PDB file of C-alpha atoms in Angstrom:
ATOM      1  CA  MET A   9     102.610 139.208  27.732  1.00 58.00           C
ATOM      2  CA  GLY A  10     103.074 137.405  24.187  1.00 71.00           C
ATOM      3  CA  GLY A  11     105.618 136.199  21.803  1.00 89.00           C
ATOM      4  CA  ARG A  12     108.517 137.869  20.139  1.00 92.00           C
ATOM      5  CA  GLN A  13     106.272 139.508  17.295  1.00 94.00           C
ATOM      6  CA  ILE A  14     103.899 141.041  20.062  1.00 95.00           C
ATOM      7  CA  LEU A  15     106.754 142.258  22.214  1.00 95.00           C
ATOM      8  CA  THR A  16     108.534 143.828  19.345  1.00 95.00           C
ATOM      9  CA  ALA A  17     105.316 145.499  18.169  1.00 95.00           C
ATOM     10  CA  ARG A  18     104.574 147.036  21.574  1.00 95.00           C
ATOM     11  CA  ARG A  19     108.497 148.206  21.615  1.00 95.00           C
ATOM     12  CA  LEU A  20     107.917 150.030  18.545  1.00 95.00           C
ATOM     13  CA  LEU A  21     104.666 151.587  19.012  1.00 95.00           C
ATOM     14  CA  ALA A  22     106.036 152.832  22.526  1.00 93.00           C
ATOM     15  CA  GLU A  23     109.004 154.104  21.336  1.00 93.00           C
ATOM     16  CA  ALA A  24     107.178 156.034  18.630  1.00 93.00           C
ATOM     17  CA  LEU A  25     104.403 157.332  20.526  1.00 92.00           C
ATOM     18  CA  ASP A  26     105.092 157.427  24.263  1.00 88.00           C
ATOM     19  CA  GLY A  27     106.076 161.067  25.408  1.00 84.00           C
ATOM     20  CA  GLU A  28     104.756 164.470  25.326  1.00 86.00           C
ATOM     21  CA  LEU A  29     104.036 165.045  21.498  1.00 88.00           C
ATOM     22  CA  THR A  30     101.805 167.409  19.832  1.00 90.00           C
ATOM     23  CA  GLU A  31      98.965 166.377  17.398  1.00 90.00           C
ATOM     24  CA  HIS A  32     101.217 167.140  14.408  1.00 92.00           C
ATOM     25  CA  GLU A  33     104.116 165.239  15.684  1.00 93.00           C
ATOM     26  CA  THR A  34     101.704 162.206  16.784  1.00 92.00           C
ATOM     27  CA  VAL A  35     100.383 162.242  13.373  1.00 93.00           C
ATOM     28  CA  ALA A  36     103.592 161.950  11.683  1.00 95.00           C
ATOM     29  CA  ALA A  37     104.950 159.477  14.078  1.00 94.00           C
ATOM     30  CA  ALA A  38     102.095 157.138  13.803  1.00 95.00           C
ATOM     31  CA  ARG A  39     102.160 157.503   9.948  1.00 96.00           C
ATOM     32  CA  SER A  40     106.047 156.093  10.105  1.00 96.00           C
ATOM     33  CA  VAL A  41     105.541 153.334  12.402  1.00 97.00           C
ATOM     34  CA  ILE A  42     102.137 151.940  11.025  1.00 96.00           C
ATOM     35  CA  ALA A  43     104.010 151.731   7.731  1.00 96.00           C
ATOM     36  CA  GLU A  44     106.754 149.753   9.389  1.00 96.00           C
ATOM     37  CA  LEU A  45     104.356 147.257  11.152  1.00 96.00           C
ATOM     38  CA  GLY A  46     101.910 146.996   8.034  1.00 95.00           C
ATOM     39  CA  ALA A  47     105.011 145.179   5.863  1.00 93.00           C
ATOM     40  CA  PRO A  48     103.073 142.027   4.504  1.00 90.00           C
ATOM     41  CA  GLU A  49     105.587 139.422   6.096  1.00 92.00           C
ATOM     42  CA  ARG A  50     105.917 140.902   9.370  1.00 94.00           C
ATOM     43  CA  LEU A  51     102.219 141.491   9.786  1.00 96.00           C
ATOM     44  CA  LEU A  52     101.680 137.859   8.837  1.00 96.00           C
ATOM     45  CA  GLU A  53     104.120 136.987  11.601  1.00 96.00           C
ATOM     46  CA  LEU A  54     102.345 139.255  14.243  1.00 97.00           C
ATOM     47  CA  VAL A  55      98.645 137.846  13.109  1.00 97.00           C
ATOM     48  CA  ALA A  56      99.711 134.200  12.860  1.00 97.00           C
ATOM     49  CA  GLU A  57     101.451 134.726  16.367  1.00 97.00           C
ATOM     50  CA  LEU A  58      98.203 136.103  17.899  1.00 97.00           C
ATOM     51  CA  ALA A  59      96.002 133.486  16.173  1.00 97.00           C
ATOM     52  CA  SER A  60      97.955 131.139  18.064  1.00 96.00           C
ATOM     53  CA  GLY A  61      96.947 132.143  21.223  1.00 95.00           C
ATOM     54  CA  GLU A  62      99.656 134.622  22.475  1.00 95.00           C
ATOM     55  CA  GLY A  63      99.126 137.864  23.967  1.00 92.00           C
ATOM     56  CA  ASP A  64      95.967 138.617  25.377  1.00 94.00           C
ATOM     57  CA  PRO A  65      93.095 136.754  23.191  1.00 96.00           C
ATOM     58  CA  GLU A  66      90.247 137.495  25.791  1.00 96.00           C
ATOM     59  CA  GLY A  67      90.906 140.962  26.053  1.00 94.00           C
ATOM     60  CA  CYS A  68      91.094 141.570  22.551  1.00 95.00           C
ATOM     61  CA  ALA A  69      88.154 139.691  21.579  1.00 95.00           C
ATOM     62  CA  ARG A  70      86.247 142.036  23.745  1.00 91.00           C
ATOM     63  CA  LEU A  71      87.442 144.915  21.881  1.00 90.00           C
ATOM     64  CA  SER A  72      86.974 143.394  18.308  1.00 94.00           C
ATOM     65  CA  TYR A  73      84.009 143.202  16.196  1.00 88.00           C
ATOM     66  CA  ARG A  74      82.036 143.849  13.009  1.00 80.00           C
ATOM     67  CA  HIS A  75      81.658 147.511  12.633  1.00 73.00           C
ATOM     68  CA  VAL A  76      78.515 149.457  11.674  1.00 65.00           C
ATOM     69  CA  LEU A  77      80.283 150.809   8.654  1.00 65.00           C
ATOM     70  CA  GLY A  78      80.798 147.439   6.982  1.00 69.00           C
ATOM     71  CA  PHE A  79      84.527 145.882   8.073  1.00 83.00           C
ATOM     72  CA  ASP A  80      85.681 143.677  10.859  1.00 90.00           C
ATOM     73  CA  LYS A  81      87.991 145.651  13.570  1.00 92.00           C
ATOM     74  CA  LEU A  82      90.420 143.202  14.941  1.00 96.00           C
ATOM     75  CA  LEU A  83      92.269 144.398  17.846  1.00 96.00           C
ATOM     76  CA  LEU A  84      96.126 143.284  17.812  1.00 97.00           C
ATOM     77  CA  ILE A  85      97.728 145.157  20.565  1.00 95.00           C
ATOM     78  CA  ASP A  86      96.216 147.089  23.323  1.00 92.00           C
ATOM     79  CA  GLY A  87      98.461 149.981  24.339  1.00 88.00           C
ATOM     80  CA  GLY A  88      95.773 151.510  26.679  1.00 81.00           C
ATOM     81  CA  PRO A  89      95.081 154.922  26.634  1.00 78.00           C
ATOM     82  CA  ARG A  90      98.291 155.771  24.508  1.00 84.00           C
ATOM     83  CA  HIS A  91      97.609 153.263  21.193  1.00 91.00           C
ATOM     84  CA  MET A  92      95.726 150.384  20.057  1.00 93.00           C
ATOM     85  CA  LEU A  93      96.670 148.723  16.987  1.00 97.00           C
ATOM     86  CA  ARG A  94      93.820 146.985  14.649  1.00 97.00           C
ATOM     87  CA  ALA A  95      93.518 144.912  11.795  1.00 97.00           C
ATOM     88  CA  HIS A  96      90.375 146.130   9.406  1.00 94.00           C
ATOM     89  CA  LEU A  97      89.247 143.721   7.153  1.00 93.00           C
ATOM     90  CA  TRP A  98      87.107 145.607   4.313  1.00 90.00           C
ATOM     91  CA  HIS A  99      84.587 143.381   2.803  1.00 85.00           C
ATOM     92  CA  PRO A 100      83.763 144.117  -1.059  1.00 82.00           C
ATOM     93  CA  GLY A 101      80.223 146.023  -1.558  1.00 71.00           C
ATOM     94  CA  THR A 102      79.953 147.566   1.877  1.00 62.00           C
ATOM     95  CA  GLY A 103      80.680 150.924   3.337  1.00 57.00           C
ATOM     96  CA  ALA A 104      80.601 153.148  -0.075  1.00 56.00           C
ATOM     97  CA  ASP A 105      77.655 154.909   1.604  1.00 65.00           C
ATOM     98  CA  GLU A 106      79.151 155.354   4.956  1.00 74.00           C
ATOM     99  CA  ASP A 107      78.725 158.143   7.293  1.00 87.00           C
ATOM    100  CA  ILE A 108      80.881 161.148   7.131  1.00 91.00           C
ATOM    101  CA  HIS A 109      82.935 161.195  10.678  1.00 92.00           C
ATOM    102  CA  ASN A 110      85.897 161.918  12.545  1.00 93.00           C
ATOM    103  CA  HIS A 111      87.552 160.556  15.277  1.00 92.00           C
ATOM    104  CA  ARG A 112      88.451 160.811  19.295  1.00 90.00           C
ATOM    105  CA  SER A 113      92.194 161.041  18.425  1.00 92.00           C
ATOM    106  CA  PRO A 114      94.760 161.084  15.630  1.00 93.00           C
ATOM    107  CA  LEU A 115      94.934 157.963  13.429  1.00 95.00           C
ATOM    108  CA  ALA A 116      97.113 156.201  10.916  1.00 96.00           C
ATOM    109  CA  SER A 117      96.181 153.750   8.402  1.00 97.00           C
ATOM    110  CA  TYR A 118      98.381 151.503   5.976  1.00 97.00           C
ATOM    111  CA  VAL A 119      96.764 149.525   3.382  1.00 97.00           C
ATOM    112  CA  VAL A 120      98.278 145.939   3.207  1.00 96.00           C
ATOM    113  CA  ARG A 121      96.128 144.001   0.460  1.00 94.00           C
ATOM    114  CA  GLY A 122      93.463 145.544  -1.848  1.00 94.00           C
ATOM    115  CA  ARG A 123      92.332 149.108  -2.202  1.00 94.00           C
ATOM    116  CA  LEU A 124      90.546 151.669  -0.341  1.00 93.00           C
ATOM    117  CA  ALA A 125      88.719 154.987  -1.597  1.00 93.00           C
ATOM    118  CA  MET A 126      88.544 157.997   0.737  1.00 93.00           C
ATOM    119  CA  GLU A 127      87.015 161.475   0.815  1.00 94.00           C
ATOM    120  CA  LEU A 128      87.792 164.526   2.995  1.00 96.00           C
ATOM    121  CA  TYR A 129      85.042 166.959   3.913  1.00 95.00           C
ATOM    122  CA  GLU A 130      84.921 170.407   5.797  1.00 93.00           C
ATOM    123  CA  ALA A 131      81.998 172.272   6.959  1.00 88.00           C
ATOM    124  CA  ASP A 132      80.597 174.867   4.556  1.00 80.00           C
ATOM    125  CA  GLY A 133      77.634 176.996   5.511  1.00 70.00           C
ATOM    126  CA  ALA A 134      77.340 178.055   1.939  1.00 75.00           C
ATOM    127  CA  GLY A 135      77.436 174.965  -0.329  1.00 74.00           C
ATOM    128  CA  GLY A 136      78.058 171.271  -0.646  1.00 82.00           C
ATOM    129  CA  ILE A 137      75.970 168.609   0.328  1.00 87.00           C
ATOM    130  CA  THR A 138      73.089 168.834   3.148  1.00 89.00           C
ATOM    131  CA  ALA A 139      73.526 166.222   5.943  1.00 90.00           C
ATOM    132  CA  ASP A 140      72.340 165.908   9.470  1.00 90.00           C
ATOM    133  CA  ARG A 141      74.760 166.192  12.282  1.00 91.00           C
ATOM    134  CA  TYR A 142      75.030 163.813  15.264  1.00 91.00           C
ATOM    135  CA  GLU A 143      77.139 163.640  18.321  1.00 90.00           C
ATOM    136  CA  GLU A 144      78.417 160.014  18.828  1.00 87.00           C
ATOM    137  CA  THR A 145      79.421 158.643  22.079  1.00 85.00           C
ATOM    138  CA  LEU A 146      79.996 155.239  23.981  1.00 76.00           C
ATOM    139  CA  ALA A 147      77.608 154.049  26.326  1.00 68.00           C
ATOM    140  CA  GLU A 148      79.135 153.523  29.855  1.00 65.00           C
ATOM    141  CA  ARG A 149      78.230 149.928  30.300  1.00 59.00           C
ATOM    142  CA  SER A 150      77.984 148.191  27.017  1.00 59.00           C
ATOM    143  CA  ALA A 151      80.385 150.607  24.681  1.00 64.00           C
ATOM    144  CA  ASP A 152      77.431 150.600  22.096  1.00 72.00           C
ATOM    145  CA  TRP A 153      77.358 153.460  19.943  1.00 72.00           C
ATOM    146  CA  MET A 154      75.018 156.408  20.847  1.00 81.00           C
ATOM    147  CA  LEU A 155      73.760 159.008  18.669  1.00 83.00           C
ATOM    148  CA  GLU A 156      72.242 162.235  19.423  1.00 88.00           C
ATOM    149  CA  ARG A 157      71.130 164.659  16.130  1.00 89.00           C
ATOM    150  CA  THR A 158      72.322 167.912  16.741  1.00 91.00           C
ATOM    151  CA  GLY A 159      70.796 169.541  13.837  1.00 90.00           C
ATOM    152  CA  PRO A 160      71.539 170.297   9.956  1.00 90.00           C
ATOM    153  CA  ALA A 161      75.001 170.887   8.368  1.00 91.00           C
ATOM    154  CA  ARG A 162      76.351 171.471   5.010  1.00 92.00           C
ATOM    155  CA  LEU A 163      79.626 169.789   4.143  1.00 93.00           C
ATOM    156  CA  ARG A 164      82.073 170.551   1.170  1.00 92.00           C
ATOM    157  CA  LEU A 165      84.128 167.649  -0.555  1.00 93.00           C
ATOM    158  CA  THR A 166      87.930 168.741  -0.290  1.00 95.00           C
ATOM    159  CA  GLN A 167      89.888 165.844  -1.464  1.00 95.00           C
ATOM    160  CA  ALA A 168      89.037 162.237  -3.251  1.00 96.00           C
ATOM    161  CA  ALA A 169      92.000 159.743  -3.398  1.00 96.00           C
ATOM    162  CA  ARG A 170      92.426 156.096  -3.822  1.00 96.00           C
ATOM    163  CA  TYR A 171      95.180 154.214  -1.424  1.00 96.00           C
ATOM    164  CA  THR A 172      96.579 150.758  -3.062  1.00 96.00           C
ATOM    165  CA  ALA A 173      98.645 148.174  -1.249  1.00 95.00           C
ATOM    166  CA  GLY A 174     101.883 149.811   0.324  1.00 96.00           C
ATOM    167  CA  SER A 175     100.400 153.515   0.816  1.00 96.00           C
ATOM    168  CA  SER A 176      99.307 155.067   3.798  1.00 96.00           C
ATOM    169  CA  TYR A 177      97.861 158.101   5.614  1.00 96.00           C
ATOM    170  CA  ALA A 178      97.124 159.724   8.768  1.00 96.00           C
ATOM    171  CA  LEU A 179      94.850 161.879   9.871  1.00 95.00           C
ATOM    172  CA  PRO A 180      94.245 164.618  12.977  1.00 94.00           C
ATOM    173  CA  ALA A 181      91.090 163.746  15.308  1.00 93.00           C
ATOM    174  CA  HIS A 182      88.812 166.384  13.784  1.00 94.00           C
ATOM    175  CA  THR A 183      89.424 165.656  10.130  1.00 96.00           C
ATOM    176  CA  LEU A 184      85.950 164.528   8.364  1.00 96.00           C
ATOM    177  CA  HIS A 185      86.202 161.882   6.155  1.00 95.00           C
ATOM    178  CA  ARG A 186      84.743 158.594   4.908  1.00 92.00           C
ATOM    179  CA  ALA A 187      86.696 155.407   3.516  1.00 91.00           C
ATOM    180  CA  TRP A 188      85.498 152.069   1.735  1.00 89.00           C
ATOM    181  CA  CYS A 189      86.533 149.301  -0.039  1.00 89.00           C
ATOM    182  CA  ASP A 190      87.183 150.108  -3.344  1.00 88.00           C
ATOM    183  CA  THR A 191      87.815 146.432  -5.153  1.00 90.00           C
ATOM    184  CA  ASP A 192      85.764 143.273  -5.824  1.00 90.00           C
ATOM    185  CA  ALA A 193      88.315 141.441  -3.021  1.00 89.00           C
ATOM    186  CA  PRO A 194      88.670 142.000   0.476  1.00 91.00           C
ATOM    187  CA  THR A 195      90.813 144.838   1.577  1.00 94.00           C
ATOM    188  CA  VAL A 196      93.001 144.497   4.561  1.00 95.00           C
ATOM    189  CA  THR A 197      94.583 147.638   6.484  1.00 96.00           C
ATOM    190  CA  LEU A 198      96.565 148.063   9.419  1.00 97.00           C
ATOM    191  CA  PHE A 199      95.029 150.898  11.695  1.00 96.00           C
ATOM    192  CA  LEU A 200      96.592 152.906  14.635  1.00 96.00           C
ATOM    193  CA  GLU A 201      94.487 154.989  16.987  1.00 93.00           C
ATOM    194  CA  THR A 202      96.677 157.238  19.009  1.00 90.00           C
ATOM    195  CA  GLY A 203      96.697 159.941  21.759  1.00 74.00           C
ATOM    196  CA  THR A 204      95.825 160.039  25.538  1.00 68.00           C
ATOM    197  CA  GLY A 205      93.691 163.306  25.182  1.00 71.00           C
ATOM    198  CA  ARG A 206      90.639 161.624  23.381  1.00 79.00           C
ATOM    199  CA  ARG A 207      87.802 163.398  22.535  1.00 82.00           C
ATOM    200  CA  ARG A 208      84.436 162.495  24.158  1.00 84.00           C
ATOM    201  CA  HIS A 209      82.621 162.317  21.194  1.00 88.00           C
ATOM    202  CA  THR A 210      83.009 162.299  17.620  1.00 90.00           C
ATOM    203  CA  ASP A 211      80.904 164.106  14.931  1.00 92.00           C
ATOM    204  CA  VAL A 212      78.832 162.063  12.382  1.00 90.00           C
ATOM    205  CA  PHE A 213      77.097 163.472   9.409  1.00 91.00           C
ATOM    206  CA  THR A 214      74.560 161.448   6.941  1.00 87.00           C
ATOM    207  CA  ALA A 215      72.687 162.444   4.143  1.00 78.00           C
ATOM    208  CA  ALA A 216      70.773 158.631   4.220  1.00 68.00           C
ATOM    209  CA  GLY A 217      68.098 159.635   6.698  1.00 70.00           C
ATOM    210  CA  PRO A 218      67.803 159.553  10.559  1.00 68.00           C
ATOM    211  CA  HIS A 219      69.693 157.266  12.471  1.00 68.00           C
ATOM    212  CA  PRO A 220      68.518 155.101  15.699  1.00 67.00           C
ATOM    213  CA  GLY A 221      69.512 156.571  18.871  1.00 65.00           C
ATOM    214  CA  ALA A 222      71.535 153.504  19.564  1.00 64.00           C
ATOM    215  CA  VAL A 223      73.536 150.945  17.492  1.00 67.00           C
ATOM    216  CA  VAL A 224      74.635 147.806  19.158  1.00 70.00           C
ATOM    217  CA  LYS A 225      78.261 146.911  19.436  1.00 73.00           C
ATOM    218  CA  GLN A 226      78.640 143.195  19.617  1.00 83.00           C
ATOM    219  CA  PRO A 227      81.913 142.058  20.430  1.00 88.00           C
ATOM    220  CA  MET A 228      83.752 138.755  19.625  1.00 92.00           C
ATOM    221  CA  ASP A 229      84.055 135.742  21.685  1.00 94.00           C
ATOM    222  CA  VAL A 230      87.522 134.158  21.787  1.00 97.00           C
ATOM    223  CA  PRO A 231      87.173 131.133  19.428  1.00 96.00           C
ATOM    224  CA  GLY A 232      85.750 133.651  16.933  1.00 95.00           C
ATOM    225  CA  TYR A 233      88.346 136.183  17.374  1.00 96.00           C
ATOM    226  CA  LEU A 234      91.095 133.253  17.027  1.00 97.00           C
ATOM    227  CA  THR A 235      89.347 132.074  13.911  1.00 96.00           C
ATOM    228  CA  ALA A 236      89.109 135.417  12.472  1.00 95.00           C
ATOM    229  CA  LEU A 237      92.787 136.032  13.086  1.00 97.00           C
ATOM    230  CA  GLY A 238      93.361 132.819  11.261  1.00 96.00           C
ATOM    231  CA  ALA A 239      91.503 133.593   8.541  1.00 95.00           C
ATOM    232  CA  LEU A 240      93.318 136.870   8.150  1.00 96.00           C
ATOM    233  CA  ALA A 241      96.605 135.302   8.545  1.00 96.00           C
ATOM    234  CA  GLU A 242      95.559 132.715   5.451  1.00 95.00           C
ATOM    235  CA  LEU A 243      94.554 136.242   3.307  1.00 93.00           C
ATOM    236  CA  LEU A 244      98.029 137.562   4.126  1.00 94.00           C
ATOM    237  CA  ARG A 245      99.727 134.304   2.972  1.00 93.00           C
ATOM    238  CA  SER A 246      97.958 134.504  -0.497  1.00 89.00           C
ATOM    239  CA  SER A 247      98.244 138.093  -0.889  1.00 77.00           C
TER     240      SER A 247
END
């Protein structure tokens, strides 16, 4: 099941998010608990415990990978359909041109180290930027990203922000956004996916030209996953 830090994190997540919550309540609860778990010393203890092999390294490795948008997704706590807690390691110079997208469920993110830039958008038929809209789903057998173009769209920028270490944000599932590492050093965020009523697809908008129909998701093996956690722990110690 895991060591003390893993069990404590599971308990906090369950207390905050289990139960019948509205989306607004879920967003608020997710932002509160992610800030508590994202405190640097607390997160370091959790990551170090996981790096030692506690918990479910095989299961977490299967759901950890380098995201197509340019950051590493390391699963820390798998709460099944209710919640998934991940560490995101953002690399400098990647992600600034990522696609505008939304998510399958409400989310919350806490900046542990570095700085993240984010933009919010909304559909606007009259102005804004021109983009191609895709529906993104997961392949049934491989969980690769499947992209189907659904036509042109126009989007309007509604907010631009920068989040430094110690700050957080939370978004409803349909919110269109994009984020990227905004420094010349790695950025670490703690990321929480929530909710049992997850959408079947997400919406992806790109102005950078056509997408391939499928993007391969390459999961980590256990040694690679544990090595990545160890490197993340060292990065947190040096912060």
